[in-house]
Short mmCIF file of C-alpha atoms in Angstrom, two decimals:
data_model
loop_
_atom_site.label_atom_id
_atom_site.label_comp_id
_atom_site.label_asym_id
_atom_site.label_seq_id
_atom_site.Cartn_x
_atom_site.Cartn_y
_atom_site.Cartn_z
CA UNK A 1 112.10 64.82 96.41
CA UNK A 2 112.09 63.29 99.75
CA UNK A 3 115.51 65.07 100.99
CA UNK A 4 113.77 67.99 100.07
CA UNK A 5 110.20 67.72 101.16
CA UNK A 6 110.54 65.78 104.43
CA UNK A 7 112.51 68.32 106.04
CA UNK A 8 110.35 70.92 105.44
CA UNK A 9 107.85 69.01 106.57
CA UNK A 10 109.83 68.22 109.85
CA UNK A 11 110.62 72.05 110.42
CA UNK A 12 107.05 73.12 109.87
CA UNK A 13 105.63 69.95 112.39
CA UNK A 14 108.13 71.50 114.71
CA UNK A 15 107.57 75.02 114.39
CA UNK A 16 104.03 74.40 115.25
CA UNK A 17 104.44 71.86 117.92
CA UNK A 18 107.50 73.36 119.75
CA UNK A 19 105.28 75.28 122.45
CA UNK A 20 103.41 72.25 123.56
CA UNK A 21 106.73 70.25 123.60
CA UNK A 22 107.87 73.01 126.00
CA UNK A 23 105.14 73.08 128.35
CA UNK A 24 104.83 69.23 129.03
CA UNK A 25 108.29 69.37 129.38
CA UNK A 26 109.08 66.47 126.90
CA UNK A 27 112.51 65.16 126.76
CA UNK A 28 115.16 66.01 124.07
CA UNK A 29 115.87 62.30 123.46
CA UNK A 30 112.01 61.54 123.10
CA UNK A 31 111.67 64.52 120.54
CA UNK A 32 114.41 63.21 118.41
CA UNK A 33 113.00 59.82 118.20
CA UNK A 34 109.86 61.56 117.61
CA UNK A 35 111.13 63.24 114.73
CA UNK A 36 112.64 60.56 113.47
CA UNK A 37 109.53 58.52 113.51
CA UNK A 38 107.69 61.44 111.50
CA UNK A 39 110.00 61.42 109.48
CA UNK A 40 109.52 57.76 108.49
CA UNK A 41 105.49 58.18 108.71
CA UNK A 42 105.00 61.24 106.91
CA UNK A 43 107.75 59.96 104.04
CA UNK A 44 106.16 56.39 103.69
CA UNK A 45 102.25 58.53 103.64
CA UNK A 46 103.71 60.68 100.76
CA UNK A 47 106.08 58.34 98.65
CA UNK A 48 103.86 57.22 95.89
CA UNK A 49 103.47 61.48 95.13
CA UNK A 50 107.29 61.86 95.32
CA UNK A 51 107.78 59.01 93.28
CA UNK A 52 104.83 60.76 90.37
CA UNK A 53 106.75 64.02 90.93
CA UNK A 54 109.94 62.77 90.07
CA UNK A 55 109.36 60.90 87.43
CA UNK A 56 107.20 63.78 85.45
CA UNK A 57 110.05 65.86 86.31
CA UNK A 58 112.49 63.44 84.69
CA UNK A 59 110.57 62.46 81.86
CA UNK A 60 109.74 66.39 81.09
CA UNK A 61 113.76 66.89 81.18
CA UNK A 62 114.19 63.99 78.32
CA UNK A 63 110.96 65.69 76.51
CA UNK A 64 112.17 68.63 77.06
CA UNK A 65 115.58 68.07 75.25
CA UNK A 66 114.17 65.94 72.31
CA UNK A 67 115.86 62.72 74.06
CA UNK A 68 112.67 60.69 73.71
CA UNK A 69 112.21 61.42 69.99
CA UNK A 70 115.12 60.42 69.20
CA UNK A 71 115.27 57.23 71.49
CA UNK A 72 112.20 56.26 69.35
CA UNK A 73 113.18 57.26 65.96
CA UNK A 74 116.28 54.79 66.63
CA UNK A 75 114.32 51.98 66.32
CA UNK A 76 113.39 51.33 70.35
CA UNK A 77 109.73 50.47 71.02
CA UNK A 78 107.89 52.37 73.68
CA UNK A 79 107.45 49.45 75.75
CA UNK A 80 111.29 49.15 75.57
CA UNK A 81 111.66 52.87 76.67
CA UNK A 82 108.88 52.27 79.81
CA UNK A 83 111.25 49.19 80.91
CA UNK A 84 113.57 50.93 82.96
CA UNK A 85 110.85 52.43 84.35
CA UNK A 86 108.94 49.63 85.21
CA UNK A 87 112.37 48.00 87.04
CA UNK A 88 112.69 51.22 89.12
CA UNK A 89 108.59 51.07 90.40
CA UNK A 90 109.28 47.51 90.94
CA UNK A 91 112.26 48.15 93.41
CA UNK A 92 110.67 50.84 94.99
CA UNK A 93 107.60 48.95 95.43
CA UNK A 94 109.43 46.42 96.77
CA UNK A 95 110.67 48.71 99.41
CA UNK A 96 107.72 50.51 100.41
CA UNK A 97 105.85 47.02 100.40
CA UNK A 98 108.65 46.21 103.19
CA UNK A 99 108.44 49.06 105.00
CA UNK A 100 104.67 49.30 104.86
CA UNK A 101 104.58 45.80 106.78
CA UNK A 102 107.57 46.13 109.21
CA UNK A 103 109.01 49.33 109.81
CA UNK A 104 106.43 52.22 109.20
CA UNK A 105 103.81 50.09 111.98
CA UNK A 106 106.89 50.55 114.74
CA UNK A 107 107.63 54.27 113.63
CA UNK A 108 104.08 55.08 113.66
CA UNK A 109 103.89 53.33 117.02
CA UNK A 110 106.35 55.78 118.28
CA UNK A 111 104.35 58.58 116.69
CA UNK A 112 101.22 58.29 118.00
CA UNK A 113 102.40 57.47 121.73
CA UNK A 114 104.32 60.85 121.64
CA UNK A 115 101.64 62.54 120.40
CA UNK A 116 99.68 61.44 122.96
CA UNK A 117 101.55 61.89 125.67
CA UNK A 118 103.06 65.18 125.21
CA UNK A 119 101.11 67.32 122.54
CA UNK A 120 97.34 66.29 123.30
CA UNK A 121 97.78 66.25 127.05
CA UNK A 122 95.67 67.78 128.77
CA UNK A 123 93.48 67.81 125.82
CA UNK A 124 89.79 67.14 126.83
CA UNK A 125 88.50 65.77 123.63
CA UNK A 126 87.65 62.16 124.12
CA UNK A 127 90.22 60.18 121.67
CA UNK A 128 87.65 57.24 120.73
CA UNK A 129 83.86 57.47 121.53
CA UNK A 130 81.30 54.47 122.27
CA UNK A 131 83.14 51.34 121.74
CA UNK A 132 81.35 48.04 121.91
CA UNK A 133 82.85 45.07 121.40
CA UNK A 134 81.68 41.06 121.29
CA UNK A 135 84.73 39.29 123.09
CA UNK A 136 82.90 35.83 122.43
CA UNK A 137 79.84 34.52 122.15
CA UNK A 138 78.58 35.63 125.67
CA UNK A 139 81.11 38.31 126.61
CA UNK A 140 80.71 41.68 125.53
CA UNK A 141 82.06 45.03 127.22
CA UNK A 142 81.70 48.59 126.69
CA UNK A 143 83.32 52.18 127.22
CA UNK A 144 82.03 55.49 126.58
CA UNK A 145 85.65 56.62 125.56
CA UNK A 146 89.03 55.35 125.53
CA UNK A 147 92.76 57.33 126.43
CA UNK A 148 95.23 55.49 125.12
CA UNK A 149 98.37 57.66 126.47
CA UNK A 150 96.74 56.28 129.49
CA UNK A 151 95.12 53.04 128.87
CA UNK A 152 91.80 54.55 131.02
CA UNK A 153 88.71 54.15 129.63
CA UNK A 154 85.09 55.97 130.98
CA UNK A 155 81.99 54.22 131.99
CA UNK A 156 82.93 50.59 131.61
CA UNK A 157 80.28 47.74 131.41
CA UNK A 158 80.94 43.98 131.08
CA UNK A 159 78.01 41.70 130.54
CA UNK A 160 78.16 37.68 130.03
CA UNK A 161 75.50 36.14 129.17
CA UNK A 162 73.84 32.12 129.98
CA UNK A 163 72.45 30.02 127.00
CA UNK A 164 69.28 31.64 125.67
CA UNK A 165 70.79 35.00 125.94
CA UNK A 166 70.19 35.20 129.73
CA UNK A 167 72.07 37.60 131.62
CA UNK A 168 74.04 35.84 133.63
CA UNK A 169 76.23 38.90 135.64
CA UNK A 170 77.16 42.54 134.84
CA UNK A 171 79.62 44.78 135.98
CA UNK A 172 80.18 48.42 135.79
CA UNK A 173 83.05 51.21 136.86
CA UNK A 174 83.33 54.57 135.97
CA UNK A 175 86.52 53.99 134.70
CA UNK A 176 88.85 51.45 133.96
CA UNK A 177 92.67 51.16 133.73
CA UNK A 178 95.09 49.27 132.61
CA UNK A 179 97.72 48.81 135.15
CA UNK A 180 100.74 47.83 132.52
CA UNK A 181 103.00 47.07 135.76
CA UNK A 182 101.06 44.39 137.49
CA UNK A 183 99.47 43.17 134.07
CA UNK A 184 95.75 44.10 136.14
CA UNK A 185 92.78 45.93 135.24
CA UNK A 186 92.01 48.54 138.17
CA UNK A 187 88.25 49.51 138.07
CA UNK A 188 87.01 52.73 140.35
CA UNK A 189 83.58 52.52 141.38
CA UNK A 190 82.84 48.88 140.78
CA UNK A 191 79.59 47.27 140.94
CA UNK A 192 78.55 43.55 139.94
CA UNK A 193 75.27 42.54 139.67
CA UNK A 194 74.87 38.69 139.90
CA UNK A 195 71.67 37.44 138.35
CA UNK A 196 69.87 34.03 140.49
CA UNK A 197 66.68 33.39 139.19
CA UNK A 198 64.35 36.13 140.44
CA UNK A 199 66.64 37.80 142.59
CA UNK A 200 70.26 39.75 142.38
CA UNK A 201 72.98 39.97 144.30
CA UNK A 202 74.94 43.03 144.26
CA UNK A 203 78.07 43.81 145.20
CA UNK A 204 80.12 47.08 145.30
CA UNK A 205 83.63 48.39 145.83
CA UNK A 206 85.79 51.92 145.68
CA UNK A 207 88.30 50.53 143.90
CA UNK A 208 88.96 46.69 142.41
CA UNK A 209 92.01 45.19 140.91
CA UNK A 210 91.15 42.59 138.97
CA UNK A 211 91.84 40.53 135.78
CA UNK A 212 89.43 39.96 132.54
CA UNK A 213 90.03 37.47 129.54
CA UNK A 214 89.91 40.58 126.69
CA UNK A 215 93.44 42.21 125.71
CA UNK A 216 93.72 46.12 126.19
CA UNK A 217 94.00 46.31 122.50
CA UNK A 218 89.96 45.57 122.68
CA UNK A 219 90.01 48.81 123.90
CA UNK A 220 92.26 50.85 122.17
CA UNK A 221 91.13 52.98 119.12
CA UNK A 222 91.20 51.56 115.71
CA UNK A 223 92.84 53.83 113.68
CA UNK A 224 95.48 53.56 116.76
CA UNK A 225 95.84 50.00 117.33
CA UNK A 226 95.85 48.90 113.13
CA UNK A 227 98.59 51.81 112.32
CA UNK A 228 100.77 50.23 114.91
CA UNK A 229 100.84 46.32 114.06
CA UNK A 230 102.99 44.95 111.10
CA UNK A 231 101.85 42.36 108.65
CA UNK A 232 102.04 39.19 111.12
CA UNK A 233 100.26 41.13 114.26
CA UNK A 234 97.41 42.59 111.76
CA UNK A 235 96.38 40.20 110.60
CA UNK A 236 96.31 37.59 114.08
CA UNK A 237 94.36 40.63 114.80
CA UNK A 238 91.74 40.66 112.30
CA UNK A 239 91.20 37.18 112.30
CA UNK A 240 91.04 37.19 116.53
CA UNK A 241 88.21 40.38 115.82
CA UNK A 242 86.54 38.06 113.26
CA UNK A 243 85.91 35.57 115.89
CA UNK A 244 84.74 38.27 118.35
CA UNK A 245 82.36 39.53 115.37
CA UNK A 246 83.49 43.20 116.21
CA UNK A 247 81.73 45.81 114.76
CA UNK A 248 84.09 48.03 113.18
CA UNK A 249 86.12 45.13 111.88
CA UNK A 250 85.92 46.73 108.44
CA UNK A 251 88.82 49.71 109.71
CA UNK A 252 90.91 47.37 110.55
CA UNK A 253 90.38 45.46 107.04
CA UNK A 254 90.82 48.22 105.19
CA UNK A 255 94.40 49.52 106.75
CA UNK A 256 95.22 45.79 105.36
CA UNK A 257 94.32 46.36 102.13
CA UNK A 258 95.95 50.01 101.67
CA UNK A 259 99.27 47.64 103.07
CA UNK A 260 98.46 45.61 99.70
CA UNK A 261 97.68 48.46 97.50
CA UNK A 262 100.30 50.66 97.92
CA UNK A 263 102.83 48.92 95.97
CA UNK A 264 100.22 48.65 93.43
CA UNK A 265 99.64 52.46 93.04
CA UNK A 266 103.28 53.49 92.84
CA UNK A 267 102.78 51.51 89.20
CA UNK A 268 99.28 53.45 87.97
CA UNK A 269 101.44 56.76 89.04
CA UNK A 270 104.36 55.80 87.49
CA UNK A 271 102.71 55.03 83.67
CA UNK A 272 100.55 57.90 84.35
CA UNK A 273 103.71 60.02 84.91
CA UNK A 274 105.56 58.48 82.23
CA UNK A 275 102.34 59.25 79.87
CA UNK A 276 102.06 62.66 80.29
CA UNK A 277 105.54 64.18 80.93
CA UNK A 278 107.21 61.82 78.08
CA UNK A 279 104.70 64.34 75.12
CA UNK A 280 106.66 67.68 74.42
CA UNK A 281 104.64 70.19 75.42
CA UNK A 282 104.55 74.04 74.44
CA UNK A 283 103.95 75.06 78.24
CA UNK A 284 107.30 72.59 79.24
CA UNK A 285 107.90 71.01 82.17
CA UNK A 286 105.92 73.57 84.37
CA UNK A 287 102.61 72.57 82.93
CA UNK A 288 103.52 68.58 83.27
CA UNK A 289 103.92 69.54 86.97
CA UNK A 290 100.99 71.29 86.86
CA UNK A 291 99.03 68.78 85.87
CA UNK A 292 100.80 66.13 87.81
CA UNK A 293 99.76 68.11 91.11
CA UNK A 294 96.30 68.19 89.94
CA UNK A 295 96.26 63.82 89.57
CA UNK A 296 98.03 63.82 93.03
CA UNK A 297 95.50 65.58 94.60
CA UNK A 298 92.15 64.02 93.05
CA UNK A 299 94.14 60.53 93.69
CA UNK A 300 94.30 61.38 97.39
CA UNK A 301 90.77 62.82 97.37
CA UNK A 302 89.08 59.43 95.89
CA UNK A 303 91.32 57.27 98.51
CA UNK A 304 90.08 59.53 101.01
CA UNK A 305 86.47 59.36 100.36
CA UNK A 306 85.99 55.95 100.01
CA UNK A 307 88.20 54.74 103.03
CA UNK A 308 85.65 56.99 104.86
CA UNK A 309 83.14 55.17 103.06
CA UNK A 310 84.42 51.76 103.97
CA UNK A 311 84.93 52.98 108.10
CA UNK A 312 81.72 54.83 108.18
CA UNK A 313 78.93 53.78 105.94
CA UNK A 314 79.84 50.17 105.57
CA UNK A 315 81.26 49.87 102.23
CA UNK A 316 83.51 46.88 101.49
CA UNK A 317 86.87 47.69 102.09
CA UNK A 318 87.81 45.86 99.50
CA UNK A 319 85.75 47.95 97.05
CA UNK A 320 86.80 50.82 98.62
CA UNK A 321 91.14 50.15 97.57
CA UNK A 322 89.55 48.82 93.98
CA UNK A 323 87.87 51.46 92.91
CA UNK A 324 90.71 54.40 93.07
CA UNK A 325 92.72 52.11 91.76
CA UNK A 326 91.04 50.73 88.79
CA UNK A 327 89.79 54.74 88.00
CA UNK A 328 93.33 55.90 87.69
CA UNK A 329 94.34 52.55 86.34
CA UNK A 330 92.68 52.80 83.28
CA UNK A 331 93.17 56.86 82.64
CA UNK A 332 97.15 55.10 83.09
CA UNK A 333 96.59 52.71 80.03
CA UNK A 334 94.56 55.48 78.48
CA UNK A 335 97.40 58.46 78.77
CA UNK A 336 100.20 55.52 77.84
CA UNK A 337 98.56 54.60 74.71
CA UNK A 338 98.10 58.63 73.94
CA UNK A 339 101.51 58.75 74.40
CA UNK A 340 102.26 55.91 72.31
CA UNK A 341 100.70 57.61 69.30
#
C-alpha cells in the first residue's frame, strides 16, 4: 500500500508544485530532500489507513477462499486466528511509535522550511496572526504576525512589569528579526518607554540590535514549532510553556498526545479490519473495501473535529485523542464479537 500510494502522492505534490519550484529557482538537491521528507510525512500521516486497507484486503482474500472457515472448523479459536494479527500491529506500532518521536519531527522539519522558503514566497498571507505570550511572571511580548522562513515578526511589543503589576518599561518595533548569524534580535523602528514615577523617558532608534531572554521558538507558529520537535524537545517545551502560562499551550499538548495515540489506533483499525473483512460476504472483497473507506474517512473526520476543538474552543486535549478513540474502540470489540458469532 505504501509503495503504491506514496508515489502517487509524490508525483501529484510535484505536478502541482513544479511551477513555483521553478520560479524561486529552488535547488535540485533541496527538492530531492524535499521529496524525500514528504515522503516520510505524508507516509507516517497516512499509515494507520494503509495498515486498515491492507489488512481488509488480506483478510477478504482468506474469506474470500473459505481459508477462515476452515481454520476455525479445525479446532483454532478466533482469538488464536487474531494472534498473528495482533503481533504484526504490535511491530508496526512499534515502528510508527519510533518514528512518530524521532524521525517524522526532523522530516517534517525539512518540510515545512522548504515550503516556506520556496513555494509560499512571496505569499502575502500572514503565516501566524496575534501571538501573545507570558515569558514569566512580568515579561510578556507580542507580534501581530510571525514569518518563519524568515524569523521576522510585525508590530512587536515587550512589556515587563514591577510588583503590583506596574509597568515598569515597554518597547515597540515594527518588526523584529532574528539575526540567526550573530545570535541577535534586530528591531526597526524601536522605541522604549521607561516608566519613573510620574514621568517617562523615551527613547528611539532606526534600527537596534539587541538581545532578549525569550527563544525565537516563542515566536514561531505552533502548529510549526510542535511538528518539528521529537519526544525529548516537546516535551522540555511544554513544560518551559507551562511555566510561561502560554495561552495556546493546549496545541502543543495535543500534538503530544496524537504522538501517544497513534500506536494505539493502528490496534482499533486493525480488529476493526479483521472484523469485517474476516465474514464472507456476497458483494466480496469490493464491498469490505467499500466499507473500509467509509471507517477511514469518518475516523479522520472525528480526529479532525475535535483536535480543532481542543486548539480552538478549549477542549481538553486529552478528551479530544479519547474520544475518537474510545468511539471506534468499542464499534472494534463490537464488529470482533459479530465476527466471532
Amino acid at each position: 500500500m505504501l509503495l503504491l500510494f506514496v508515489p502517487i502522492g509524490i508525483m501529484a505534490h510535484l505536478a502541482e508544485q513544479i511551477g513555483k519550484m521553478q520560479d524561486n529557482e529552488a535547488p535540485l538537491n533541496e527538492v530531492l530532500i524535499y521529496l524525500g521528507n514528504f515522503s516520510i510525512y505524508i507516509g507516517n500521516l497516512l499509515f494507520p489507513i494503509f495498515l486498515f486497507l491492507s489488512v481488509i484486503f488480506f483478510t477478504s482474500k482468506l474469506a474470500s477462499n473459505t481459508e477462515i472457515v476452515a481454520i476455525l472448523s479445525s479446532g483454532i479459536s478466533f482469538g488464536r486466528f487474531l494472534r498473528p494479527y495482533m503481533i504484526g500491529a504490535s511491530i508496526v506500532a512499534i515502528f510508527m511509535l519510533f518514528m512518530g518521536m524521532f524521525i517524522v519531527p526532523k522530516a517534517s522539519k525539512g518540510f515545512n522550511e522548504f515550503k516556506y522558503k520556496y513555494l509560499k514566497k512571496g505569499n502575502k498571507v500572514q503565516i501566524t496572526k496575534n501571538i501573545y505570550n507570558q515569558l514569566n511572571e512580568r515579561d510578556f511580548i507580542y507580534v501581530s504576525s510571525f514569518d518563519p522562513s524568515r524569523n521576522n515578526g510585525s508590530n512587536f511589543t515587550f512589556e515587563r512589569f514591577k510588583e503590583g503589576n506596574i509597568l515598569d518599561f515597554k518597547i515597540s518595533a515594527t518588526s523584529i528579526r532574528w539575526l540567526e548569524k550573530d545570535s541577535l534580535y534586530r528591531l526597526t523602528s524601536y522605541r522604549k518607554r521607561k516608566i519613573l514615577g510620574d514621568t517617562a523617558i523615551v527613547e528611539t532608534k532606526r534600527r537596534l540590535d539587541t538581545l532578549f531572554a525569550f527563544n525565537i521558538n516563542d515566536l514561531t507558529p505552533v502548529s510549526y514549532v510542535a511538528e518539528t520537535k521529537n519526544l525529548i524537545e516537546l516535551n522540555s517545551f511544554i513544560e518551559d510553556q507551562r511555566k510561561k502560562g502560554a495561552s495556546n499551550i493546549n496545541t502543543y499538548v495535543l500534538v503530544q498526545y496524537k504522538r501517544w495515540a497513534l500506536p494505539i489506533s493502528v490496534f482499533i483499525l486493525t480488529i476493526i479490519a479483521v472484523g469485517v473483512a474476516s465474514i464472507k460476504r456476497r458483494g466480496g472483497m469490493g464491498l469490505n473495501l467499500a466499507f473500509g473507506i467509509v471507517v477511514a474517512f469518518v475516523f479522520i473526520f472525528f480526529d479532525r473535529i475535535f483536535s480543532t476543538l481542543a486548539e480552538q474552543a478549549g477542549l481538553n486535549p486529552l478528551t479530544a485523542i479519547l474520544v475518537p478513540n474510545v468511539f471506534f474502540g468499542i464499534l472494534a470489540l463490537y464488529l470482533l464479537q459479530k465476527a466471532k458469532r
